[in-house]
Amino acid sequence: MARTPKTAELQDREKSKRVGALAALWPFLRPYRPLLAAAVLALALTASVALVLPLAVRRVVDNFGIEDGAILDQYFAAALLIAALLAVGTGLRYMLVTRLGERVVADIRKAVFDRVIAMSPAFFERLMTGEVLSRITTDTTLILSVISSSVSIALRNLLIFLGGMGLMLFTSPKLTGMVLLIVPLVIVPILTLGRKMRVLSRENQDWIANSSGNASEALSSVQTVQAFTHEAESRARFAYVTERSHDAARRRINTRALMTVIVIFLVFTGVVGVLWMGARDVRAGGMTAGSLVQFVIYSVMVAGAVAALSEIWGELQRAAGATERLVELLQADDPVTDPSDPKPVPRPVKGAIAFEGVRFSYPSRPGILALDDLNLAIKAGETVALVGPSGAGKTSVIQMIQRFYDPDEGRVTLDGVALSDMARHDFRRDLALVPQDPVIFAASARDNIRFGRLDASDAEVEEAARAAAAYDFITALPEGFNTYVGERGVMLSGGQKQRIAIARAILRDAPVLLLDEATSSLDAESERAVQHAVDAMARTRTTIIVAHRLATVKKADRIVVMDQGRIVAQGTHDSLVAENGLYARLARLQFTDGEAA
């Protein structure tokens, strides 16, 4: 379940006491230290050159009345050289910092995706997919803006502020002392309002993510939304979260505007007061006109730097919030993890699977047992069908075999080795799945089948399609196997998607075949053809079939009847019907006048 912005705000009140959430970006910056150093050098060059310019102006003003024009020419030539250095340094700084920002953000996006794609389904029970996408896109874009612009400008203005203050002190200690009295008045609103801005920025980003997740969910199910005329409610829900995001953004903007007004007013009021005193000193002969002009320029530069820092502070606060959200994904705990020293998968894999005293509840439903003290041993090469009413735990068995979840108690083994002792990536290579809701990717029909085994040849892909009774309809598509089937396979019927998913599993040629309602979307003719393919595969591998349609499980070596997470009966079709228990009742519901009995 996604975190609410209110929860995030409460957490931020604690986090805002920490120093520099942006420090979490350092691991991504570290590999590019030469580029970072070059950018900092270019930045220091531009700041230094900018600070030298007022010294030349002072010389020009103080020597304006001299008769020798050659010295003035030298000063103006020096000013042009300084301007040229400033231009080159600024362009170099922009190029280096922007390249650094793009490189770092690309690395962050890849790191977050690499982390999230390996998370178990339990993780996605707590967080909407749309929110994860928002963090990968919106938050990283914000960080890009900060690295390639805000941080650079902030460091430049910080150097100008420190250098300008030092040169102001050198020019007139008396006037500089007056300026320093103003600094605390400026710092207080920056720190106070800046902390509030960070909370508001995080709230704003959370609502944006909520909005993205809401839109993703609605658009991915647009046909269902329209079929149930739910457009108005979907619009209203999206409008609500979007408006909440806007409200948080409006409060953040108002706070930033207030901070800018206060800081700029205090800075320039102080500057005017200091200049008034300086003008009096010039009249009294205490300093030259050139020194006053130099001090004025440094004062304006320092004031501008402080004003820029006050604005950039808000951007840095937003980036800190975005960084925290991305770090949360990178450091998220996954309840299903590989052991530090995994055992090797027994080779060759025979396919013997055992559930030993397994008790399991889904994280989102901790009080409801999906599997209750399940003990089940499946022999290598055996075909076992799992039947029972909805919610009996059949699909949970399939998910446990793939180790999408870990048991709360007990263990699941493959060829005698506990799944939790092996690396998931290793033993999953020996599993082939046909899910109840087939997943079709936005690619060609060929690529969708080849997803089962990426190194398969075109001939192998086509042979798998034949075995799954998919060859004929695929070749009838406009471009045959190279036809783009659309996002989530929108160009295909339900039965066609199912056959592509079955072809994918056939191509994988794994020792363990998992069929979760694999033929539920097929017409009678296609089901018969696919059933022949499944029967042929089942002869040479361990096959576990989940089905509501009992006609598809009659040929199984063993039928396991489940109810409320427990095994209530097992045996062949005929023996279970003779027992006149739950299986017989299910059979009578599916066959007219109890003919199955």
Coordinates of C-alpha atoms in Angstrom, one line a residue:
M1 CA 0.0 0.0 0.0
A2 CA 1.3 3.4 -0.9
R3 CA 2.3 5.8 1.9
T4 CA 0.1 8.7 2.3
P5 CA 1.5 12.2 2.0
K6 CA 0.5 12.9 5.6
T7 CA 2.7 10.0 6.8
A8 CA 5.5 11.3 4.6
E9 CA 5.1 14.8 6.1
L10 CA 5.3 13.4 9.7
Q11 CA 8.5 11.5 8.7
D12 CA 10.0 14.5 7.1
R13 CA 9.7 16.5 10.4
E14 CA 12.2 14.0 11.7
K15 CA 14.3 13.8 8.6
S16 CA 14.6 17.6 8.3
K17 CA 16.8 17.6 11.4
R18 CA 19.4 15.6 9.5
V19 CA 22.1 17.3 7.5
G20 CA 22.2 17.0 3.8
A21 CA 20.0 14.3 2.3
L22 CA 21.7 15.1 -1.0
A23 CA 24.8 13.4 0.4
A24 CA 23.2 10.2 -0.7
L25 CA 24.0 11.2 -4.2
W26 CA 27.8 10.9 -3.6
P27 CA 28.0 7.2 -4.4
F28 CA 26.7 8.0 -7.9
L29 CA 29.1 11.0 -8.2
R30 CA 32.2 9.2 -7.0
P31 CA 32.9 7.3 -10.2
Y32 CA 33.0 10.6 -12.1
R33 CA 35.4 12.4 -9.8
P34 CA 37.7 13.7 -12.6
L35 CA 34.6 15.2 -14.4
L36 CA 33.4 16.6 -11.1
A37 CA 36.8 18.1 -10.3
A38 CA 37.0 19.7 -13.8
A39 CA 33.5 21.2 -13.3
V40 CA 34.5 22.6 -9.8
L41 CA 37.7 24.1 -11.3
A42 CA 35.7 25.8 -14.1
L43 CA 33.2 27.0 -11.5
A44 CA 36.0 28.4 -9.3
L45 CA 37.6 30.1 -12.4
T46 CA 34.4 31.9 -13.3
A47 CA 33.8 33.0 -9.7
S48 CA 37.4 34.2 -9.3
V49 CA 37.3 36.1 -12.6
A50 CA 34.0 37.7 -11.6
L51 CA 35.6 38.8 -8.3
V52 CA 38.6 40.3 -10.1
L53 CA 36.5 42.6 -12.3
P54 CA 35.6 45.2 -9.6
L55 CA 39.3 45.7 -8.9
A56 CA 39.8 46.8 -12.5
V57 CA 36.8 49.1 -12.2
R58 CA 38.3 50.7 -9.1
R59 CA 41.5 51.4 -11.0
V60 CA 39.6 53.0 -13.9
V61 CA 37.6 55.2 -11.6
D62 CA 40.5 56.4 -9.5
N63 CA 42.7 57.1 -12.5
F64 CA 40.0 58.5 -14.7
G65 CA 41.4 62.1 -14.4
I66 CA 45.0 61.3 -15.3
E67 CA 46.5 62.7 -18.6
D68 CA 48.1 59.5 -19.8
G69 CA 45.4 57.6 -21.7
A70 CA 47.7 54.6 -22.2
I71 CA 47.1 53.3 -18.7
L72 CA 43.3 53.6 -19.1
D73 CA 43.7 51.6 -22.3
Q74 CA 45.5 48.9 -20.4
Y75 CA 42.7 48.8 -17.8
F76 CA 40.0 48.5 -20.5
A77 CA 42.0 45.8 -22.3
A78 CA 42.4 43.9 -19.0
A79 CA 38.6 44.2 -18.5
L80 CA 38.0 42.6 -22.0
L81 CA 40.4 39.8 -21.1
I82 CA 38.5 39.2 -17.9
A83 CA 35.2 39.2 -19.8
A84 CA 36.7 36.6 -22.3
L85 CA 37.8 34.4 -19.4
L86 CA 34.4 34.7 -17.8
A87 CA 32.7 33.7 -21.0
V88 CA 34.9 30.7 -21.6
G89 CA 34.8 29.5 -18.0
T90 CA 31.0 29.8 -17.9
G91 CA 30.5 27.8 -21.1
L92 CA 33.0 25.2 -19.8
R93 CA 31.2 25.0 -16.5
Y94 CA 27.9 24.5 -18.1
M95 CA 29.1 21.7 -20.4
L96 CA 30.9 19.8 -17.6
V97 CA 28.2 20.1 -15.0
T98 CA 25.4 19.3 -17.4
R99 CA 27.2 16.2 -18.7
L100 CA 27.8 15.1 -15.1
G101 CA 24.2 15.6 -14.2
E102 CA 22.9 13.6 -17.2
R103 CA 25.4 10.8 -16.5
V104 CA 24.6 10.6 -12.7
V105 CA 20.8 10.6 -13.3
A106 CA 21.1 7.9 -15.9
D107 CA 23.0 5.8 -13.4
I108 CA 20.4 6.5 -10.6
R109 CA 17.5 5.5 -12.9
K110 CA 19.3 2.2 -13.8
A111 CA 20.2 1.5 -10.2
V112 CA 16.6 2.1 -9.0
F113 CA 15.1 0.0 -11.9
D114 CA 17.7 -2.8 -11.3
R115 CA 16.7 -2.8 -7.6
V116 CA 12.9 -2.7 -8.2
I117 CA 12.8 -5.3 -11.0
A118 CA 14.2 -7.9 -8.6
M119 CA 11.8 -7.2 -5.7
S120 CA 9.4 -9.9 -4.7
P121 CA 5.6 -9.4 -5.2
A122 CA 5.3 -8.6 -1.5
F123 CA 7.1 -5.3 -2.2
F124 CA 4.4 -4.3 -4.7
E125 CA 1.7 -5.1 -2.3
R126 CA 2.8 -2.0 -0.4
L127 CA 3.7 0.3 -3.2
M128 CA 1.8 1.1 -6.5
T129 CA 3.7 0.5 -9.7
G130 CA 2.7 4.0 -10.9
E131 CA 4.4 5.5 -7.8
V132 CA 7.6 3.6 -8.5
L133 CA 7.5 5.0 -12.1
S134 CA 6.9 8.5 -10.8
R135 CA 10.0 8.2 -8.6
I136 CA 12.1 6.9 -11.5
T137 CA 11.0 9.7 -13.8
T138 CA 9.8 12.8 -11.9
D139 CA 12.2 12.6 -9.0
T140 CA 15.2 11.8 -11.1
T141 CA 14.3 14.7 -13.4
L142 CA 14.3 17.0 -10.4
I143 CA 17.7 15.7 -9.3
L144 CA 19.0 16.3 -12.9
S145 CA 17.9 19.9 -12.7
V146 CA 19.6 20.3 -9.3
I147 CA 22.9 18.6 -10.3
S148 CA 23.2 20.3 -13.7
S149 CA 22.0 23.7 -12.6
S150 CA 21.1 24.5 -9.0
V151 CA 24.2 23.0 -7.3
S152 CA 26.5 24.6 -9.8
I153 CA 24.8 28.0 -9.4
A154 CA 24.7 27.5 -5.6
L155 CA 28.5 26.8 -5.4
R156 CA 29.3 29.7 -7.7
N157 CA 27.2 32.1 -5.6
L158 CA 28.7 30.6 -2.4
L159 CA 32.2 31.3 -3.7
I160 CA 31.2 34.8 -4.8
F161 CA 29.6 35.4 -1.4
L162 CA 32.8 34.3 0.5
G163 CA 35.2 35.9 -1.9
G164 CA 33.1 39.1 -2.1
M165 CA 32.9 39.3 1.7
G166 CA 36.7 38.9 2.0
L167 CA 37.4 41.6 -0.6
M168 CA 34.8 43.9 1.0
L169 CA 36.7 43.5 4.2
F170 CA 39.9 44.4 2.4
T171 CA 38.3 47.4 0.8
S172 CA 36.6 48.8 3.9
P173 CA 36.5 47.0 7.3
K174 CA 34.1 49.5 8.7
L175 CA 31.5 49.1 6.0
T176 CA 32.0 45.3 6.0
G177 CA 31.3 45.2 9.7
M178 CA 28.0 47.0 9.1
V179 CA 27.1 44.4 6.4
L180 CA 27.9 41.5 8.7
L181 CA 25.3 42.8 11.2
I182 CA 22.7 42.1 8.5
V183 CA 23.7 38.5 7.8
P184 CA 22.0 36.9 10.8
L185 CA 18.8 38.6 9.8
V186 CA 19.0 37.0 6.4
I187 CA 20.1 33.5 7.6
V188 CA 17.2 33.0 10.0
P189 CA 14.3 33.1 7.5
I190 CA 16.4 31.0 5.0
L191 CA 16.7 28.2 7.6
T192 CA 13.2 28.5 9.1
L193 CA 11.3 28.7 5.8
G194 CA 13.7 26.4 4.1
R195 CA 12.8 23.5 6.5
K196 CA 9.1 24.1 5.9
M197 CA 9.7 24.1 2.2
R198 CA 11.4 20.7 2.4
V199 CA 8.3 19.2 4.1
L200 CA 6.0 20.8 1.5
S201 CA 8.2 19.6 -1.4
R202 CA 8.1 16.0 -0.1
E203 CA 4.3 16.2 0.3
N204 CA 4.0 17.6 -3.2
Q205 CA 6.2 14.8 -4.7
D206 CA 4.2 12.1 -2.9
W207 CA 0.9 13.5 -4.2
I208 CA 2.4 13.6 -7.7
A209 CA 3.4 9.9 -7.3
N210 CA -0.1 9.1 -6.0
S211 CA -1.6 10.9 -9.0
S212 CA 0.7 9.0 -11.4
G213 CA -0.2 5.6 -9.8
N214 CA -3.9 6.4 -10.0
A215 CA -3.6 7.3 -13.7
S216 CA -1.5 4.2 -14.5
E217 CA -4.1 2.0 -12.8
A218 CA -7.0 3.5 -14.6
L219 CA -5.4 3.7 -18.0
S220 CA -4.1 0.1 -17.8
S221 CA -7.7 -1.0 -17.1
V222 CA -9.4 1.4 -19.4
Q223 CA -11.7 -1.1 -21.0
T224 CA -13.0 -2.2 -17.7
V225 CA -13.4 1.4 -16.6
Q226 CA -15.5 2.2 -19.7
A227 CA -17.4 -1.1 -19.6
F228 CA -18.7 -0.2 -16.2
T229 CA -19.2 3.5 -17.1
H230 CA -16.8 4.4 -14.3
E231 CA -15.2 7.3 -16.3
A232 CA -16.7 10.1 -14.1
E233 CA -15.6 8.4 -10.8
S234 CA -12.1 7.8 -12.3
R235 CA -11.9 11.5 -13.4
A236 CA -13.0 12.6 -9.9
R237 CA -10.5 10.4 -8.1
F238 CA -7.6 11.6 -10.4
A239 CA -8.8 15.2 -10.1
Y240 CA -8.8 14.9 -6.3
V241 CA -5.2 13.6 -6.0
T242 CA -4.0 16.1 -8.7
E243 CA -5.6 19.0 -6.8
R244 CA -4.0 17.8 -3.6
S245 CA -0.7 17.8 -5.4
H246 CA -1.5 21.3 -6.7
D247 CA -2.4 22.5 -3.2
A248 CA 0.9 21.3 -1.8
A249 CA 2.8 22.9 -4.7
R250 CA 0.9 26.2 -4.1
R251 CA 1.9 26.2 -0.5
R252 CA 5.5 25.5 -1.4
I253 CA 5.5 28.3 -3.9
N254 CA 4.0 30.7 -1.5
T255 CA 6.5 29.8 1.1
R256 CA 9.4 30.2 -1.3
A257 CA 8.0 33.5 -2.5
L258 CA 7.7 34.8 1.1
M259 CA 11.3 33.7 1.8
T260 CA 12.5 35.5 -1.4
V261 CA 10.7 38.7 -0.4
I262 CA 12.1 38.7 3.1
V263 CA 15.6 37.9 2.1
I264 CA 15.9 40.4 -0.8
F265 CA 14.3 43.2 1.2
L266 CA 16.7 42.7 4.2
V267 CA 19.7 42.4 1.9
F268 CA 19.1 45.5 -0.2
T269 CA 17.9 47.5 2.8
G270 CA 21.2 46.8 4.4
V271 CA 23.1 47.6 1.2
V272 CA 21.4 51.0 0.9
G273 CA 22.3 51.8 4.5
V274 CA 25.9 50.8 4.1
L275 CA 26.2 52.8 0.9
W276 CA 24.8 55.8 2.6
M277 CA 27.6 55.6 5.2
G278 CA 30.2 55.0 2.4
A279 CA 29.1 58.1 0.5
R280 CA 29.6 60.1 3.7
D281 CA 33.1 58.7 4.1
V282 CA 34.0 59.7 0.5
R283 CA 32.8 63.2 1.2
A284 CA 34.9 63.3 4.3
G285 CA 37.9 62.0 2.5
G286 CA 38.0 58.7 4.4
M287 CA 38.0 56.6 1.2
T288 CA 38.4 57.2 -2.6
A289 CA 35.5 57.2 -5.1
G290 CA 37.0 54.1 -6.7
S291 CA 37.1 52.2 -3.4
L292 CA 33.5 53.1 -2.8
V293 CA 32.5 51.9 -6.4
Q294 CA 34.5 48.7 -5.8
F295 CA 32.7 48.2 -2.4
V296 CA 29.4 48.9 -4.1
I297 CA 30.0 46.3 -6.8
Y298 CA 31.1 43.7 -4.2
S299 CA 28.0 44.5 -2.1
V300 CA 25.7 44.0 -5.1
M301 CA 27.5 40.8 -6.0
V302 CA 27.3 39.5 -2.4
A303 CA 23.6 40.6 -2.1
G304 CA 22.8 38.9 -5.4
A305 CA 24.6 35.8 -4.3
V306 CA 22.6 35.7 -1.0
A307 CA 19.3 36.2 -2.9
A308 CA 20.3 33.5 -5.4
L309 CA 21.2 31.1 -2.6
S310 CA 17.8 31.8 -0.9
E311 CA 16.0 30.8 -4.1
I312 CA 18.3 27.8 -4.8
W313 CA 17.8 26.6 -1.2
G314 CA 14.2 25.8 -2.1
E315 CA 15.3 23.8 -5.1
L316 CA 17.9 21.9 -3.0
Q317 CA 15.1 21.1 -0.5
R318 CA 13.0 19.7 -3.2
A319 CA 15.9 17.6 -4.5
A320 CA 16.6 16.4 -1.0
G321 CA 13.1 15.2 -0.8
A322 CA 13.3 13.5 -4.2
T323 CA 16.7 11.9 -3.2
E324 CA 15.2 10.5 0.0
R325 CA 12.4 8.9 -2.0
L326 CA 14.8 7.3 -4.4
V327 CA 17.1 6.1 -1.6
E328 CA 14.0 4.5 0.0
L329 CA 13.6 2.4 -3.1
L330 CA 17.3 1.6 -3.3
Q331 CA 17.4 0.6 0.4
A332 CA 13.9 -1.0 0.6
D333 CA 13.8 -4.2 2.5
D334 CA 12.7 -7.2 0.4
P335 CA 11.2 -10.0 2.6
V336 CA 12.4 -12.5 0.0
T337 CA 16.2 -12.5 -0.4
D338 CA 18.9 -14.8 -1.7
P339 CA 21.3 -16.4 0.9
S340 CA 24.8 -14.9 1.0
D341 CA 26.3 -18.3 0.2
P342 CA 23.6 -20.0 -2.0
K343 CA 23.7 -23.8 -2.5
P344 CA 24.0 -24.9 -6.1
V345 CA 20.9 -26.2 -7.9
P346 CA 21.1 -30.0 -8.2
R347 CA 22.1 -30.9 -11.8
P348 CA 20.4 -32.2 -13.7
V349 CA 17.2 -31.0 -12.2
K350 CA 14.8 -33.9 -11.8
G351 CA 11.8 -31.8 -10.7
A352 CA 10.8 -33.4 -7.3
I353 CA 9.0 -30.8 -5.3
A354 CA 7.9 -31.0 -1.6
F355 CA 6.0 -28.8 0.8
E356 CA 6.9 -29.6 4.4
G357 CA 4.5 -28.2 7.0
V358 CA 4.1 -24.9 5.1
R359 CA 2.0 -22.2 6.7
F360 CA 1.7 -18.9 4.8
S361 CA -0.3 -15.6 4.9
Y362 CA 0.1 -12.8 2.3
P363 CA 1.7 -9.7 3.8
S364 CA -1.4 -7.7 2.9
R365 CA -3.7 -10.2 4.7
P366 CA -1.6 -11.3 7.7
G367 CA -4.5 -12.8 9.7
I368 CA -5.8 -15.1 6.9
L369 CA -3.9 -18.3 6.1
A370 CA -3.5 -18.9 2.4
L371 CA -1.8 -22.2 3.2
D372 CA -2.4 -24.0 6.4
D373 CA 0.1 -26.8 7.4
L374 CA 0.5 -28.0 3.8
N375 CA 2.4 -31.2 3.3
L376 CA 2.7 -32.3 -0.3
A377 CA 5.3 -34.4 -2.1
I378 CA 5.4 -34.3 -5.9
K379 CA 7.6 -36.9 -7.6
A380 CA 9.9 -36.1 -10.4
G381 CA 8.0 -36.4 -13.7
E382 CA 4.6 -36.6 -12.0
T383 CA 1.7 -34.7 -13.2
V384 CA -0.3 -33.3 -10.3
A385 CA -3.6 -31.3 -10.7
L386 CA -4.6 -28.9 -7.9
V387 CA -8.4 -28.4 -7.8
G388 CA -10.7 -26.7 -5.3
P389 CA -12.9 -23.6 -4.9
S390 CA -11.6 -20.1 -5.3
G391 CA -9.4 -19.1 -2.4
A392 CA -8.4 -22.7 -1.6
G393 CA -4.7 -21.9 -2.0
K394 CA -4.0 -23.4 -5.4
T395 CA -2.3 -20.3 -7.0
S396 CA -0.4 -19.8 -3.7
V397 CA 1.2 -23.2 -4.2
I398 CA 2.4 -22.1 -7.7
Q399 CA 3.8 -18.8 -6.2
M400 CA 5.6 -20.6 -3.4
I401 CA 7.2 -23.0 -5.9
Q402 CA 8.6 -19.9 -7.7
R403 CA 9.6 -18.4 -4.4
F404 CA 7.7 -15.2 -4.9
Y405 CA 7.0 -15.5 -1.2
D406 CA 8.6 -17.4 1.7
P407 CA 6.6 -19.6 4.0
D408 CA 5.9 -18.3 7.5
E409 CA 6.6 -21.8 8.7
G410 CA 7.9 -24.9 7.0
R411 CA 9.9 -25.1 3.7
V412 CA 9.5 -25.8 0.0
T413 CA 12.2 -28.0 -1.6
L414 CA 13.3 -28.8 -5.2
D415 CA 15.1 -32.1 -5.5
G416 CA 15.6 -32.1 -1.7
V417 CA 17.2 -28.7 -1.5
A418 CA 15.2 -25.8 0.2
L419 CA 14.3 -23.0 -2.3
S420 CA 15.4 -20.5 0.3
D421 CA 19.0 -22.0 0.3
M422 CA 19.4 -21.4 -3.5
A423 CA 19.6 -18.3 -5.6
R424 CA 16.2 -17.5 -7.1
H425 CA 17.6 -16.8 -10.5
D426 CA 19.3 -20.2 -10.6
F427 CA 16.4 -22.5 -9.9
R428 CA 13.8 -20.3 -11.7
R429 CA 15.6 -21.2 -14.9
D430 CA 14.2 -24.7 -14.5
L431 CA 10.6 -23.6 -14.1
A432 CA 8.2 -22.7 -16.9
L433 CA 5.0 -20.8 -16.1
V434 CA 1.7 -20.3 -17.9
P435 CA -0.2 -17.8 -15.8
Q436 CA -4.0 -17.4 -15.6
D437 CA -3.7 -13.9 -17.0
P438 CA -1.1 -14.2 -19.7
V439 CA 1.4 -11.3 -19.9
I440 CA 2.0 -10.1 -23.4
F441 CA 4.7 -7.4 -24.0
A442 CA 4.6 -4.5 -26.4
A443 CA 6.7 -6.3 -29.0
S444 CA 6.3 -8.8 -31.9
A445 CA 4.7 -12.1 -31.6
R446 CA 8.1 -13.7 -32.2
D447 CA 9.8 -11.8 -29.4
N448 CA 6.9 -12.6 -27.0
I449 CA 7.4 -16.3 -27.5
R450 CA 11.2 -16.0 -27.4
F451 CA 10.9 -14.4 -24.0
G452 CA 10.8 -18.0 -22.7
R453 CA 14.4 -18.6 -24.0
L454 CA 16.2 -15.7 -25.5
D455 CA 18.8 -17.8 -27.3
A456 CA 16.1 -19.7 -29.2
S457 CA 16.3 -19.7 -33.0
D458 CA 13.4 -18.6 -35.2
A459 CA 12.8 -22.2 -36.1
E460 CA 12.5 -23.2 -32.5
V461 CA 10.1 -20.3 -31.8
E462 CA 7.9 -21.4 -34.7
E463 CA 7.9 -25.0 -33.6
A464 CA 6.8 -23.9 -30.1
A465 CA 4.0 -21.9 -31.7
R466 CA 2.9 -25.0 -33.6
A467 CA 2.9 -27.1 -30.4
A468 CA 0.7 -24.4 -28.7
A469 CA -1.7 -24.2 -31.6
A470 CA -0.6 -20.6 -32.2
Y471 CA 1.2 -21.0 -35.5
D472 CA -1.8 -20.6 -37.8
F473 CA -3.2 -17.4 -36.2
I474 CA 0.2 -15.8 -35.9
T475 CA 1.1 -16.4 -39.6
A476 CA -2.3 -14.9 -40.5
L477 CA -1.3 -11.6 -38.8
P478 CA -0.3 -8.7 -41.2
E479 CA 3.5 -9.3 -40.7
G480 CA 3.3 -12.9 -39.4
F481 CA 5.6 -13.6 -36.5
N482 CA 7.1 -10.1 -36.8
T483 CA 3.7 -8.4 -36.2
Y484 CA 3.7 -5.9 -33.3
V485 CA 0.9 -7.0 -30.9
G486 CA 0.5 -3.8 -29.0
E487 CA 0.7 -2.9 -25.3
R488 CA -0.4 -5.9 -23.2
G489 CA -1.3 -7.6 -26.5
V490 CA -4.3 -5.4 -27.3
M491 CA -4.3 -6.7 -30.9
L492 CA -4.9 -10.3 -29.7
S493 CA -7.9 -12.1 -28.3
G494 CA -7.8 -13.7 -24.9
G495 CA -7.3 -17.2 -26.3
Q496 CA -4.6 -16.0 -28.6
K497 CA -2.7 -14.4 -25.7
Q498 CA -3.0 -17.6 -23.8
R499 CA -1.6 -19.7 -26.7
I500 CA 1.4 -17.3 -27.0
A501 CA 2.0 -17.7 -23.2
I502 CA 1.8 -21.5 -23.7
A503 CA 4.2 -21.4 -26.6
R504 CA 6.6 -19.4 -24.4
A505 CA 6.5 -22.1 -21.8
I506 CA 7.0 -24.9 -24.4
L507 CA 10.0 -23.0 -25.7
R508 CA 11.6 -22.7 -22.3
D509 CA 11.7 -26.5 -22.1
A510 CA 12.1 -26.5 -18.3
P511 CA 12.1 -29.7 -16.1
V512 CA 9.1 -28.2 -14.1
L513 CA 6.0 -26.9 -15.8
L514 CA 3.5 -24.8 -13.9
L515 CA 0.1 -24.3 -15.5
D516 CA -2.2 -21.9 -13.7
E517 CA -5.6 -22.1 -15.5
A518 CA -3.6 -22.3 -18.7
T519 CA -6.5 -23.3 -21.0
S520 CA -9.2 -21.1 -19.3
S521 CA -9.4 -18.7 -22.3
L522 CA -9.4 -21.3 -25.1
D523 CA -12.2 -22.5 -27.2
A524 CA -12.9 -26.2 -27.3
E525 CA -10.9 -26.8 -30.5
S526 CA -7.8 -24.8 -29.4
E527 CA -8.1 -26.4 -25.9
R528 CA -7.9 -29.8 -27.4
A529 CA -4.9 -28.9 -29.5
V530 CA -3.1 -27.3 -26.6
Q531 CA -4.0 -30.2 -24.3
H532 CA -2.2 -32.6 -26.6
A533 CA 0.9 -30.3 -26.4
V534 CA 0.6 -30.2 -22.6
D535 CA 0.2 -34.0 -22.5
A536 CA 3.3 -34.4 -24.6
M537 CA 5.3 -32.1 -22.4
A538 CA 4.0 -33.7 -19.2
R539 CA 5.5 -37.0 -20.1
T540 CA 9.0 -35.8 -19.7
R541 CA 8.8 -33.3 -16.9
T542 CA 7.1 -32.5 -13.5
T543 CA 3.8 -30.8 -14.3
I544 CA 1.6 -29.0 -11.8
I545 CA -1.8 -27.9 -13.1
V546 CA -4.2 -25.5 -11.4
A547 CA -7.7 -25.8 -13.0
H548 CA -11.3 -25.1 -12.2
R549 CA -12.4 -27.1 -15.3
L550 CA -12.1 -30.6 -14.2
A551 CA -12.1 -32.0 -17.7
T552 CA -8.6 -30.6 -18.1
V553 CA -7.3 -32.6 -15.1
K554 CA -8.7 -36.1 -15.6
K555 CA -5.5 -37.4 -17.1
A556 CA -3.3 -36.2 -14.2
D557 CA -1.4 -38.9 -12.3
R558 CA -2.8 -37.4 -9.1
I559 CA -5.5 -34.9 -8.3
V560 CA -5.0 -32.9 -5.1
V561 CA -8.2 -31.3 -3.7
M562 CA -7.6 -28.2 -1.7
D563 CA -9.9 -26.1 0.5
Q564 CA -9.0 -23.2 2.8
G565 CA -5.3 -23.8 2.4
R566 CA -5.4 -27.5 3.3
I567 CA -5.4 -30.7 1.3
V568 CA -8.7 -32.4 1.9
A569 CA -8.3 -35.3 -0.5
Q570 CA -6.1 -36.7 -3.2
G571 CA -6.1 -39.5 -5.7
T572 CA -7.2 -40.2 -9.3
H573 CA -10.4 -38.8 -10.8
D574 CA -12.3 -42.0 -10.4
S575 CA -11.3 -42.7 -6.8
L576 CA -12.1 -39.1 -5.8
V577 CA -15.6 -39.2 -7.4
A578 CA -16.2 -42.5 -5.6
E579 CA -15.4 -40.9 -2.2
N580 CA -18.3 -38.5 -2.8
G581 CA -16.5 -35.6 -1.2
L582 CA -15.7 -32.1 -2.3
Y583 CA -14.3 -33.2 -5.6
A584 CA -17.4 -35.2 -6.4
R585 CA -19.5 -32.1 -5.6
L586 CA -17.4 -29.9 -7.9
A587 CA -17.6 -32.6 -10.6
R588 CA -21.4 -32.7 -10.4
L589 CA -21.6 -28.9 -10.8
Q590 CA -19.7 -29.2 -14.1
F591 CA -21.3 -32.3 -15.6
T592 CA -25.0 -32.5 -16.3
D593 CA -27.0 -34.6 -13.9
G594 CA -23.8 -35.9 -12.2
E595 CA -22.6 -37.8 -15.3
A596 CA -19.1 -37.5 -14.0
A597 CA -20.0 -39.7 -11.1

